[in-house]
Structure formats: structure tokens, C-alpha cells
Amino acid sequence: QLQFVESGGGLVQPGGSLRLSCSASGFAFDYYNIGWFRQAPGKEHEGVSCISSSDGTTYYVDSVKGRFTISRDNAKNTVSLQMSSLKPEDTGVYYCAAGPRITAVQSLCRMRSRVGSWGQGTQVTVSS
């Protein structure tokens, strides 16, 4: 089964930065697109950024374009999300997830191709 362990969250002031990491196991990591999702208080999961299995194609939701950068290391089965210029509306629990590599990366971020269950996530709080 697909398993994910997210880390790197914390409390930061608006304008600050955080780098989130996700460690994956239980599946052939390089056969899947990987994405970051977040769940704000009282809301459903939202696709934030996704990256293809191997060709480097990325997708970002409009609200984070220019501020977040997703990357992956297939040799280590990890995916990272570098977040800068953080805003209070970025607050939420951040999760990583996977989708089949034959699907477009935006399909994963649009919740159309996600496979497996959610991990525990990592809390990101942006507040002064």
C-alpha cells in the first residue's frame, strides 16, 4: 500500500518560508506523479502543486504560483515543497499523494487521479 510521511511544517510569520518534505514507501515511487495537497480549517483538500513521475512537468494552483516550488528525488523516494512569501491563507495541514504516471499532473492536483489514502500530514500555520 502507498504510505506517506510528511514533515517540515511549523509556525511562521507572513512573508516567511518553509520547506516541506514527504517520504514515500510501499510502491514504485518513480511510476507515479506526486503532489502536495492542503486542507485549511473547515475546508476540503486542495491540490497545491504536483510533479510528474520523471520528465519534470509541474503544476501549481494559481494562488501559489511564483511562491512555491515542488521537486522530487526518485532515488530517495521523496518530494519537497519549498514555500516562500507565505500568507495566512496558506495555513492548513499539508499532505502528499500519488497518481498514475500516464495521467496529467494537473489531474492529480484536481483530485481526479489520486491513489491510496492520506497520511498524517504536517501542519503549516502562517500567523503574526
Short mmCIF file of C-alpha atoms in Angstrom, two decimals:
data_model
loop_
_atom_site.label_atom_id
_atom_site.label_comp_id
_atom_site.label_asym_id
_atom_site.label_seq_id
_atom_site.Cartn_x
_atom_site.Cartn_y
_atom_site.Cartn_z
CA GLN A 1 0.00 0.00 0.00
CA LEU A 2 1.03 3.58 -0.61
CA GLN A 3 2.34 5.28 2.52
CA PHE A 4 3.47 8.85 3.08
CA VAL A 5 5.16 10.65 5.95
CA GLU A 6 5.07 14.44 5.75
CA SER A 7 7.33 16.73 7.74
CA GLY A 8 8.69 20.26 7.89
CA GLY A 9 5.63 22.22 8.91
CA GLY A 10 5.57 24.82 11.63
CA LEU A 11 4.56 28.30 12.68
CA VAL A 12 5.87 31.15 10.54
CA GLN A 13 5.09 34.82 10.15
CA PRO A 14 3.57 36.18 6.94
CA GLY A 15 6.30 36.55 4.33
CA GLY A 16 8.32 33.72 5.81
CA SER A 17 9.44 30.44 4.28
CA LEU A 18 9.15 26.74 4.97
CA ARG A 19 10.34 23.61 3.20
CA LEU A 20 8.11 20.56 3.47
CA SER A 21 9.30 17.03 2.85
CA CYS A 22 7.43 13.84 2.06
CA SER A 23 8.89 10.38 2.37
CA ALA A 24 7.05 7.68 0.40
CA SER A 25 7.09 3.90 0.69
CA GLY A 26 5.16 0.80 -0.28
CA PHE A 27 5.09 1.37 -4.04
CA ALA A 28 7.22 2.05 -7.11
CA PHE A 29 7.74 5.74 -6.47
CA ASP A 30 9.07 6.60 -9.92
CA TYR A 31 5.94 5.20 -11.60
CA TYR A 32 3.73 7.86 -10.05
CA ASN A 33 3.12 11.56 -10.27
CA ILE A 34 3.36 13.09 -6.80
CA GLY A 35 1.55 16.10 -5.43
CA TRP A 36 1.10 18.28 -2.40
CA PHE A 37 -2.36 19.00 -1.06
CA ARG A 38 -3.56 21.09 1.83
CA GLN A 39 -6.62 21.21 3.99
CA ALA A 40 -7.48 24.54 5.53
CA PRO A 41 -9.65 24.67 8.65
CA GLY A 42 -13.21 23.78 7.72
CA LYS A 43 -12.39 23.03 4.09
CA GLU A 44 -11.72 20.02 1.89
CA HIS A 45 -8.36 19.02 0.46
CA GLU A 46 -6.97 21.31 -2.22
CA GLY A 47 -4.32 20.40 -4.77
CA VAL A 48 -1.42 22.82 -4.35
CA SER A 49 1.36 21.53 -6.58
CA CYS A 50 2.08 18.33 -8.49
CA ILE A 51 5.07 16.96 -10.35
CA SER A 52 5.33 14.25 -12.99
CA SER A 53 7.00 10.91 -12.38
CA SER A 54 10.14 11.65 -14.37
CA ASP A 55 10.02 14.40 -17.02
CA GLY A 56 9.88 17.33 -14.61
CA THR A 57 6.47 18.68 -15.64
CA THR A 58 4.89 20.62 -12.80
CA TYR A 59 1.58 22.17 -11.93
CA TYR A 60 0.77 24.89 -9.40
CA VAL A 61 -2.56 26.18 -8.26
CA ASP A 62 -2.88 29.87 -9.17
CA SER A 63 -2.74 31.04 -5.58
CA VAL A 64 0.82 29.73 -5.06
CA LYS A 65 2.43 30.36 -8.45
CA GLY A 66 5.70 32.19 -8.07
CA ARG A 67 5.88 31.41 -4.36
CA PHE A 68 6.07 27.61 -4.11
CA THR A 69 8.42 25.17 -5.83
CA ILE A 70 7.93 21.41 -5.95
CA SER A 71 10.75 18.94 -6.51
CA ARG A 72 11.36 15.22 -6.18
CA ASP A 73 14.24 12.83 -5.69
CA ASN A 74 13.32 9.45 -7.11
CA ALA A 75 16.47 7.86 -5.71
CA LYS A 76 15.33 8.75 -2.19
CA ASN A 77 11.57 8.37 -2.71
CA THR A 78 11.00 11.91 -1.52
CA VAL A 79 9.20 15.01 -2.70
CA SER A 80 9.65 18.51 -1.33
CA LEU A 81 7.71 21.74 -1.39
CA GLN A 82 9.67 24.95 -0.94
CA MET A 83 7.29 27.66 0.20
CA SER A 84 8.17 31.35 0.32
CA SER A 85 6.29 34.61 0.80
CA LEU A 86 3.82 32.71 2.92
CA LYS A 87 0.40 34.16 3.54
CA PRO A 88 -2.14 33.48 6.28
CA GLU A 89 -4.35 31.78 3.70
CA ASP A 90 -1.62 29.18 3.21
CA THR A 91 -2.43 27.86 6.67
CA GLY A 92 -3.54 24.24 6.77
CA VAL A 93 -2.46 20.65 7.05
CA TYR A 94 -0.28 19.67 4.09
CA TYR A 95 -0.34 16.17 2.63
CA CYS A 96 1.39 14.44 -0.24
CA ALA A 97 -0.32 11.98 -2.57
CA ALA A 98 0.28 9.97 -5.74
CA GLY A 99 -1.36 9.43 -9.12
CA PRO A 100 -0.60 7.17 -12.12
CA ARG A 101 2.18 8.45 -14.35
CA ILE A 102 0.06 8.09 -17.50
CA THR A 103 -2.25 10.82 -16.25
CA ALA A 104 -1.50 14.52 -16.49
CA VAL A 105 -0.03 16.13 -13.40
CA GLN A 106 -2.93 18.57 -13.22
CA SER A 107 -5.28 15.59 -13.00
CA LEU A 108 -3.68 14.64 -9.72
CA CYS A 109 -3.91 18.16 -8.35
CA ARG A 110 -7.54 18.35 -9.45
CA MET A 111 -8.27 15.22 -7.40
CA ARG A 112 -9.08 13.14 -10.47
CA SER A 113 -6.32 10.55 -10.28
CA ARG A 114 -5.21 10.27 -6.67
CA VAL A 115 -4.42 6.77 -5.47
CA GLY A 116 -4.19 5.49 -1.93
CA SER A 117 -5.03 7.08 1.38
CA TRP A 118 -3.94 10.27 3.09
CA GLY A 119 -1.04 10.31 5.52
CA GLN A 120 -0.98 12.24 8.76
CA GLY A 121 0.09 15.47 7.10
CA THR A 122 2.15 18.31 8.53
CA GLN A 123 0.67 21.48 9.99
CA VAL A 124 1.58 24.83 8.46
CA THR A 125 0.45 27.92 10.33
CA VAL A 126 1.12 31.38 8.93
CA SER A 127 0.34 34.00 11.53
CA SER A 128 1.78 37.04 13.22
#
